[in-house]
Short mmCIF file of C-alpha atoms and ligand atoms in Angstrom, two decimals:
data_model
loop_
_atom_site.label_atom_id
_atom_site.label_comp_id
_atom_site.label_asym_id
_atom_site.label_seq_id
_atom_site.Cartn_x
_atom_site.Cartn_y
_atom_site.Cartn_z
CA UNK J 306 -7.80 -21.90 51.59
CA UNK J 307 -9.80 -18.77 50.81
CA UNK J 308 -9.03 -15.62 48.74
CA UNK J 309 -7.57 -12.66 50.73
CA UNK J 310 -10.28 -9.64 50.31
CA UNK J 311 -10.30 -7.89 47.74
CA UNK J 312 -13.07 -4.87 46.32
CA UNK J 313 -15.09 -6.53 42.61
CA UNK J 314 -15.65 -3.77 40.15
CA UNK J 315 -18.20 -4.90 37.91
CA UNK J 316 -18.34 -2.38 35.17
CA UNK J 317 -20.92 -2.57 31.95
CA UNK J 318 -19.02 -0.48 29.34
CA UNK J 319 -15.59 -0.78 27.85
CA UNK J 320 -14.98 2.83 28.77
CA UNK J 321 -15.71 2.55 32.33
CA UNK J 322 -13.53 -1.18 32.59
CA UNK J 323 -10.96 0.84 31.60
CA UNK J 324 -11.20 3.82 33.98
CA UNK J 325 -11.51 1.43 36.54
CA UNK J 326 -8.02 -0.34 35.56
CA UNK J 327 -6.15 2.78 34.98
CA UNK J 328 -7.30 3.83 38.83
CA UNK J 329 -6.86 0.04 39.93
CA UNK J 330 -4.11 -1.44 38.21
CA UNK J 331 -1.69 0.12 39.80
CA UNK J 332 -2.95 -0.32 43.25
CA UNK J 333 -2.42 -3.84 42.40
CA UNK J 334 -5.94 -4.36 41.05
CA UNK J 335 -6.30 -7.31 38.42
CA UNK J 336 -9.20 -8.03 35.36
CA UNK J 337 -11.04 -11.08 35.96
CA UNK J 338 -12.23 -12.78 32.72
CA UNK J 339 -13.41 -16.38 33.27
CA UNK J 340 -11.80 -16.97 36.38
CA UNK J 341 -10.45 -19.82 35.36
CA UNK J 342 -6.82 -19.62 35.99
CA UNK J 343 -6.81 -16.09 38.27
CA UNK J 344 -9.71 -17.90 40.87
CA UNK J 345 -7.50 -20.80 42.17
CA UNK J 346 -4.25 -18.94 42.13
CA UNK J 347 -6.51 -16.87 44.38
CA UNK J 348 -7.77 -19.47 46.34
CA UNK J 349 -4.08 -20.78 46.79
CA UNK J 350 -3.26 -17.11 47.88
CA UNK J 351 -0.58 -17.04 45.29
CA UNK J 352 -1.86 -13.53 44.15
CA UNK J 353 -3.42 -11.23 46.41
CA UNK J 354 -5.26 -8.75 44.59
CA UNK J 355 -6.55 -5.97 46.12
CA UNK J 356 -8.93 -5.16 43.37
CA UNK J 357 -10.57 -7.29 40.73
CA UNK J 358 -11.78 -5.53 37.52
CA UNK J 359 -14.86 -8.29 36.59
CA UNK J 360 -15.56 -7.20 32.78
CA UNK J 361 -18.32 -10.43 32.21
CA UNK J 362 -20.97 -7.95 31.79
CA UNK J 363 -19.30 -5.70 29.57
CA UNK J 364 -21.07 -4.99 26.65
CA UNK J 365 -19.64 -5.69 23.51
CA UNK J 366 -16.99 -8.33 24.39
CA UNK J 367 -18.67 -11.38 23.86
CA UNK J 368 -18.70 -11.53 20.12
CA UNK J 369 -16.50 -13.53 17.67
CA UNK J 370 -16.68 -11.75 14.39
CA UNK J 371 -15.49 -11.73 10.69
CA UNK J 372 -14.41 -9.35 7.82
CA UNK J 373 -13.69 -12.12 5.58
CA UNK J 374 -9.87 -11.93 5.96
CA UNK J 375 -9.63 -12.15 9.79
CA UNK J 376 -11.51 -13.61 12.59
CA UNK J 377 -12.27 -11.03 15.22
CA UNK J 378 -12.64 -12.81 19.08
CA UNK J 379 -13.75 -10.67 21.73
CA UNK J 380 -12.39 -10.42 25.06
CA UNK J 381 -15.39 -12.55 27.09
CA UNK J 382 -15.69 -14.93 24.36
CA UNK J 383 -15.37 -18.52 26.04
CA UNK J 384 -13.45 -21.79 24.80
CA UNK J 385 -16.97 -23.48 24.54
CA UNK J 386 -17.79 -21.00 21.79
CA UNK J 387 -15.23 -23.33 19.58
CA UNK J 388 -17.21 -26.08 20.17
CA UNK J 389 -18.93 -25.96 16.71
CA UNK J 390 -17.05 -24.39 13.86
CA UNK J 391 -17.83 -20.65 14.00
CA UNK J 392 -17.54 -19.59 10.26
CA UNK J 393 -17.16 -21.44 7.23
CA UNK J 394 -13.75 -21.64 6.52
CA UNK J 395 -10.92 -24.16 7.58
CA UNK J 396 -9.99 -21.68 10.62
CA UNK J 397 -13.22 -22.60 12.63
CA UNK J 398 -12.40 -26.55 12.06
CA UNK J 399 -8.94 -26.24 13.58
CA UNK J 400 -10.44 -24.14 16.30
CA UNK J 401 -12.84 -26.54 17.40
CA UNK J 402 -10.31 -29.84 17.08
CA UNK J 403 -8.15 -27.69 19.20
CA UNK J 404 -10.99 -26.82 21.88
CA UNK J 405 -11.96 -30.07 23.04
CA UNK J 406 -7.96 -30.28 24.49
CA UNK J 407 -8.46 -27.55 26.90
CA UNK J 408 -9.41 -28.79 30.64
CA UNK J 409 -12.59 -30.12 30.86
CA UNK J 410 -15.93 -28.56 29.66
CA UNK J 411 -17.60 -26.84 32.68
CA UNK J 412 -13.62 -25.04 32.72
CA UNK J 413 -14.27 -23.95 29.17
CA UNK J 414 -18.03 -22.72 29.64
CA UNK J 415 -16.00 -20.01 31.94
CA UNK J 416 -12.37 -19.80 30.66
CA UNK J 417 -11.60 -17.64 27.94
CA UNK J 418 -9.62 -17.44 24.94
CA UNK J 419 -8.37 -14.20 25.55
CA UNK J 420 -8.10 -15.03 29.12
CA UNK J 421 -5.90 -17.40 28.03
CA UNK J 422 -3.58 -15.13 25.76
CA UNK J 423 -3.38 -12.83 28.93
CA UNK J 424 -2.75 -16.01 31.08
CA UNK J 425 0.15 -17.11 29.00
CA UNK J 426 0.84 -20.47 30.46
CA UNK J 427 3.14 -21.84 28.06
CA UNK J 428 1.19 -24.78 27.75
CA UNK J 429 -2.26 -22.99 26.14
CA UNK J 430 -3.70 -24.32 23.22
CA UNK J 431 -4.45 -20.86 22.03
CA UNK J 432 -1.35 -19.66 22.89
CA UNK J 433 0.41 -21.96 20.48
CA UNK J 434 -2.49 -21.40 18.39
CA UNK J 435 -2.17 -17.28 18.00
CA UNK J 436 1.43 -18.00 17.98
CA UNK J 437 1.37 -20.05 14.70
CA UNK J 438 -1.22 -18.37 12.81
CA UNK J 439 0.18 -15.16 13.75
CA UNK J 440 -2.49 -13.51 15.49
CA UNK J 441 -3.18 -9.89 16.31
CA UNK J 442 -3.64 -8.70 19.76
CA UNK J 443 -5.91 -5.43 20.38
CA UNK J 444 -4.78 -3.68 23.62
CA UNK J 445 -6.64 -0.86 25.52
CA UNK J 446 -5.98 1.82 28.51
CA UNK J 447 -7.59 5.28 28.86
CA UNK J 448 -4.62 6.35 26.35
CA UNK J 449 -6.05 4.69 23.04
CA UNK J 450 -5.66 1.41 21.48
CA UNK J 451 -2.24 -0.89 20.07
CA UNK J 452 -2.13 -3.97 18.13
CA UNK J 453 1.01 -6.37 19.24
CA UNK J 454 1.92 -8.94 17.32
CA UNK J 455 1.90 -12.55 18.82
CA UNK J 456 5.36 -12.99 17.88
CA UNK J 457 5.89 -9.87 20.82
CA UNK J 458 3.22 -10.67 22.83
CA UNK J 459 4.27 -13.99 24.50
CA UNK J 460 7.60 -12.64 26.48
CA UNK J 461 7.46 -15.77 28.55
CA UNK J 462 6.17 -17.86 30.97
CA UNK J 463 3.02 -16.18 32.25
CA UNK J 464 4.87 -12.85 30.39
CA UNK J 465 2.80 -11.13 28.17
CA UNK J 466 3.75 -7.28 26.26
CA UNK J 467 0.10 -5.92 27.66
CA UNK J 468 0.85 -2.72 30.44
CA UNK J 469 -0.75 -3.41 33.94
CA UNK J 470 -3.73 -1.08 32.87
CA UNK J 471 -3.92 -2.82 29.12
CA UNK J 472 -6.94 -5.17 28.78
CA UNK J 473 -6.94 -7.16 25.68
CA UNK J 474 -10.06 -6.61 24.32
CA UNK J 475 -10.14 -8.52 21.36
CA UNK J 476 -7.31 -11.23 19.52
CA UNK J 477 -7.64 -11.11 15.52
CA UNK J 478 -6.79 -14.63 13.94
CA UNK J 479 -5.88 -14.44 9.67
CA UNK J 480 -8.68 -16.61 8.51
CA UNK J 481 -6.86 -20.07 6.44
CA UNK J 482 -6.99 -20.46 2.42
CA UNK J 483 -10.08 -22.66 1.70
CA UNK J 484 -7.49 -25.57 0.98
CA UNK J 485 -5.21 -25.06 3.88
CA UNK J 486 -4.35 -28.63 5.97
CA UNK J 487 -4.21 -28.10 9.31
CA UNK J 488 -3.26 -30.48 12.49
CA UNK J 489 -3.34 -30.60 16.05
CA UNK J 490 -1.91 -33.06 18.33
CA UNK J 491 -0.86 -32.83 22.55
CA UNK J 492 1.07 -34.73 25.20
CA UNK J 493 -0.56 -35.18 28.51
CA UNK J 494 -0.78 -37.74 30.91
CA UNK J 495 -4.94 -37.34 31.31
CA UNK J 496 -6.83 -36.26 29.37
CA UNK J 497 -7.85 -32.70 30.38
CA UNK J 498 -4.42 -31.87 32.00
CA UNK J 499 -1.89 -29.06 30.26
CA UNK J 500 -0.11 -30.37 27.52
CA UNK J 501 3.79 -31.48 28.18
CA UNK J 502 4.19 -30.55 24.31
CA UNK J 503 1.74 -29.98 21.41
CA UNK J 504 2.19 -29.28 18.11
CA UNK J 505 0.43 -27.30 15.42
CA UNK J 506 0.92 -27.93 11.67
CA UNK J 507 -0.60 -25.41 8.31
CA UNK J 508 0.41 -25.39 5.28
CA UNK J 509 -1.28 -25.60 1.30
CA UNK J 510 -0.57 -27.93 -1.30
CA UNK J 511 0.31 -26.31 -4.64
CA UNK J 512 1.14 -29.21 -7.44
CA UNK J 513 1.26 -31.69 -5.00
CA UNK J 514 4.07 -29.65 -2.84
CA UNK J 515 3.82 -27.91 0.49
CA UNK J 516 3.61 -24.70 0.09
CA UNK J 517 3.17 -22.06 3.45
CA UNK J 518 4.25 -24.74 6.00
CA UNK J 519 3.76 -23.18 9.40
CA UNK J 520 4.86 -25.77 12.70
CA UNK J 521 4.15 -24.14 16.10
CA UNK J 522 5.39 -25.62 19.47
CA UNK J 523 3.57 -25.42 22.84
CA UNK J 524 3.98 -26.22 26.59
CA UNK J 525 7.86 -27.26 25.40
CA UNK J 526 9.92 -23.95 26.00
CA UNK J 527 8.92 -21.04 28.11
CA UNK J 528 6.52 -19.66 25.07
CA UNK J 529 5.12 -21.05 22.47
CA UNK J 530 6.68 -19.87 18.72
CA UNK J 531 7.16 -20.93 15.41
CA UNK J 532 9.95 -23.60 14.65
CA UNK J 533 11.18 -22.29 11.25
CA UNK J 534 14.10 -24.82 10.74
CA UNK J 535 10.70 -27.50 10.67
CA UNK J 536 8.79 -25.13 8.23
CA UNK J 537 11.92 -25.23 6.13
CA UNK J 538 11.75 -29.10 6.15
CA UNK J 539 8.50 -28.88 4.91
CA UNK J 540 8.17 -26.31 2.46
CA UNK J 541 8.76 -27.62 -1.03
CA UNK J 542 8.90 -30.88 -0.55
CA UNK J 543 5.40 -33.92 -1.19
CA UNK J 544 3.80 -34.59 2.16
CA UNK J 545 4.78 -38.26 3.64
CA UNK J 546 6.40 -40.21 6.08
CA UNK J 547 9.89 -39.03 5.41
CA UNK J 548 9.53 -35.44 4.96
CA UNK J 549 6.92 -35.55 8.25
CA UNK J 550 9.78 -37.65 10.15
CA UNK J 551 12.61 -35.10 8.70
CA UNK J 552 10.60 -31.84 10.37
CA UNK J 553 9.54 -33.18 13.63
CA UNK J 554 13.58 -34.04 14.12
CA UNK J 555 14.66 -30.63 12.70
CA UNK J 556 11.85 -29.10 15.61
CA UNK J 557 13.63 -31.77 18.18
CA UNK J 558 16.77 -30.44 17.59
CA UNK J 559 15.54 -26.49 17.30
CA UNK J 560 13.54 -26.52 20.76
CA UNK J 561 15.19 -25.42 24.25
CA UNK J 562 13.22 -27.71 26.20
CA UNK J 563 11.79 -26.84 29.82
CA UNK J 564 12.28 -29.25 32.50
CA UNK J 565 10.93 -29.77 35.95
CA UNK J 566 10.89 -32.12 38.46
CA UNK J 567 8.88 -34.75 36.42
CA UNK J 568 10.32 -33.87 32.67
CA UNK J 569 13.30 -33.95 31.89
CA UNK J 570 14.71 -31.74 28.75
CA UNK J 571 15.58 -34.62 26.80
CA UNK J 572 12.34 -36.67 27.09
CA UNK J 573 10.66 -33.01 25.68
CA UNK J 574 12.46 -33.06 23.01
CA UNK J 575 11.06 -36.60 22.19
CA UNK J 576 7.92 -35.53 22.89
CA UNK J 577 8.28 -32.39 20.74
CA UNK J 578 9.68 -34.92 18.02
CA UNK J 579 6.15 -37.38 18.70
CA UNK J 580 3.68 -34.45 18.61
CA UNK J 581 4.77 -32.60 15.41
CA UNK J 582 4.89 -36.08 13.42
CA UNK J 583 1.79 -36.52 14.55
CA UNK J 584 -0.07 -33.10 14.05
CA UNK J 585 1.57 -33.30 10.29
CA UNK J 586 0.38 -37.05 10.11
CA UNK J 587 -2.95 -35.72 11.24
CA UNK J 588 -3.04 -33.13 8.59
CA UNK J 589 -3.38 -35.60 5.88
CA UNK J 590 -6.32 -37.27 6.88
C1 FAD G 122 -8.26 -27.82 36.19
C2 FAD G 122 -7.88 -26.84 35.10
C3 FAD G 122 -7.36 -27.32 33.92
C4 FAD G 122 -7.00 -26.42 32.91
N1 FAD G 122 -6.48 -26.94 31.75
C5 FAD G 122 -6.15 -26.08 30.76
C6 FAD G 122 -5.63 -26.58 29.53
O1 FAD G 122 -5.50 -27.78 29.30
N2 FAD G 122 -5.28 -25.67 28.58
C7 FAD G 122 -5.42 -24.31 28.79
O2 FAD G 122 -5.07 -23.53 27.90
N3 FAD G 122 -5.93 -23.83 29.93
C8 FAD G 122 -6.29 -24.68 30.91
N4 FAD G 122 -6.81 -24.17 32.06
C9 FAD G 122 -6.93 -22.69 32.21
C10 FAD G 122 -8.21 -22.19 31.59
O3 FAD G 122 -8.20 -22.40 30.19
C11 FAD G 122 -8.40 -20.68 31.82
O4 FAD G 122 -9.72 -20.43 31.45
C12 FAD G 122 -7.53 -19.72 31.06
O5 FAD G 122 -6.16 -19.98 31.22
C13 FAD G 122 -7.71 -18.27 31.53
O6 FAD G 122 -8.85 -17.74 31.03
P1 FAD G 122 -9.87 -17.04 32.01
O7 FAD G 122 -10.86 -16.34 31.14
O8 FAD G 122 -10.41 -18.04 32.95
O9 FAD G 122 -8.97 -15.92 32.73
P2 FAD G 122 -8.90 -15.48 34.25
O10 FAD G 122 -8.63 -16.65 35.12
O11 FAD G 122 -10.04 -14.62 34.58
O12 FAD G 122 -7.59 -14.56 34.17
C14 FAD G 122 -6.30 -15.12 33.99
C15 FAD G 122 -5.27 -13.98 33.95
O13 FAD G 122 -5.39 -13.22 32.75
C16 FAD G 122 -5.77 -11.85 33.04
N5 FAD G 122 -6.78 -11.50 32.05
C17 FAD G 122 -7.88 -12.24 31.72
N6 FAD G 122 -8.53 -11.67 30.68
C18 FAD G 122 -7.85 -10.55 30.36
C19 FAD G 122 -8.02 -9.54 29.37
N7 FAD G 122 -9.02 -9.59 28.48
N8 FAD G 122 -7.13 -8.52 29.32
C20 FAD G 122 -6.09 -8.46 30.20
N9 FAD G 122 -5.86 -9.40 31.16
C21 FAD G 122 -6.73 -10.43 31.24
C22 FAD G 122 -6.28 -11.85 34.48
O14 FAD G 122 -6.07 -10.61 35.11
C23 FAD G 122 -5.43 -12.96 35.08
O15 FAD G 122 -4.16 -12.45 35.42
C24 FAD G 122 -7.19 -25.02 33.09
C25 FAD G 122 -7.75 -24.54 34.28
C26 FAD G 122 -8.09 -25.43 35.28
C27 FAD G 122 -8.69 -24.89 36.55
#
């Protein structure tokens, strides 16, 4: 099938993308990042809209930037851009591990990552990824700026806090302590497909103890969040198989899995219960 028409805006500064959505949005008029997701829900005619708000050639978007306490990602800035680590510090590693899970790699010389935040498929690695590190969103509209906390951005599935004339024009990751342990790990059937669960693990070592655990869960409940009753397993105690065993079952048990047709809820838990073991297995290595 084909789109059904619709009017591309293709404005080149920030302050004319968003004159465009506050006149547009409403009218049911939608941005268009990398095209990635919005194109084939398009082409399936499962959104219609009238307008498309295309800010790729909006100056200023496509940068990813640091302070030196937080890593600054611009609105245009694509998943390939994580191919290689983009700063020195343990952030950039974990950013790049987790890149090379998301679709395949002409998808992620288009796609996003704030496209992605926007998106909010429950199953996005850097949904789960701004959920655990806490990120920072930056919204705009004609009216000024807000930040929104990940923890209140993800509402649900596809649900985000931005307003219909908000584009996110930046998401603002905390950069990691230089001796933060980080790992990654994802269930999927191929590889390339969205993840049935995946699991992110932080934390630091202080006298041979976890200190700062963080354990995220994605593409197992309708958003991705922190499991705290894992991060409680973790804290405290000497990394290993027991303790890694003892938080991936307290994030089994914590999770209100999502089925469908193929999944049931209690083979997501299992998964949920493979995929954090793993990510914290990973993180010792
Ligand atoms: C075959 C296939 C496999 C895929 N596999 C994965 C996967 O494994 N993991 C994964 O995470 N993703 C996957 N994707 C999705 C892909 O990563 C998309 O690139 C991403 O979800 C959306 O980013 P985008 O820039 O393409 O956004 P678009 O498709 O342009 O937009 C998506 C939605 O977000 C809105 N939007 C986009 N940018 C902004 C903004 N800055 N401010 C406000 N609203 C905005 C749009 O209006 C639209 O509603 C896959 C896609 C395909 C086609």
């Amino acid at each position: 099938m084909k789109p059904a028409p619709f009017i591309r805006h293709a404005p080149k500064t920030l302050d004319e993308a968003l004159r465009l959505l506050a006149i547009y949005a409403p009218q049911d008029g939608r941005v268009l990042a990398g095209g990635q997701s919005l194109v084939p829900i398009m082409a399936f005619r499962l959104a219609k809209p009238a307008h498309l708000v295309d800010i790729n050639d909006v100056a200023g978007l496509n940068e990813v930037m640091t302070d030196g306490k937080v890593l600054s990602i611009g609105a245009c800035v694509r998943h390939a851009a994580f191919h290689k680590p983009v700063v020195d510090n343990p952030l950039a590693k974990l950013l790049s591990e987790v890149a090379r899970h998301i679709a395949h790699y002409p998808i992620r010389m288009r796609g996003t990552f704030c496209g992605s935040l926007a998106h909010a498929d429950p199953a996005s690695e850097w949904c789960l990824v701004a959920a655990t590190l806490e990120a920072t969103m930056v919204a705009r509209n004609t009216h000024g700026e807000r930040l929104i906390a990940a923890a209140d951005f993800f509402e649900g599935i596809m649900a985000t806090a931005l307003k219909e004339d908000e584009l996110l024009v930046e998401a603002r990751l905390p950069l990691l302590a230089r001796d933060a342990k980080f790992g990654f790990n994802e269930f999927n059937r191929r590889a390339g497909d969205f993840a049935m669960a995946a699991a992110l693990a932080t934390y630091r070592l202080q006298g041979g103890k976890i200190v700062e655990a963080r354990v995220g869960i994605g593409g197992a409940e309708a958003r991705p969040r922190r499991i705290a009753q894992a991060e409680a397993a973790l804290d405290g105690q000497a990394p290993g198989d027991k303790v890694f065993r003892a938080a991936a079952e307290a994030a089994a048990s914590s999770i209100d899995p999502l089925e469908d047709y193929q999944t049931t809820a209690e083979y997501r838990r299992d998964l949920v219960r493979a995929v954090v073991r793993r990510a914290l297995e990973q993180s010792g290595t």
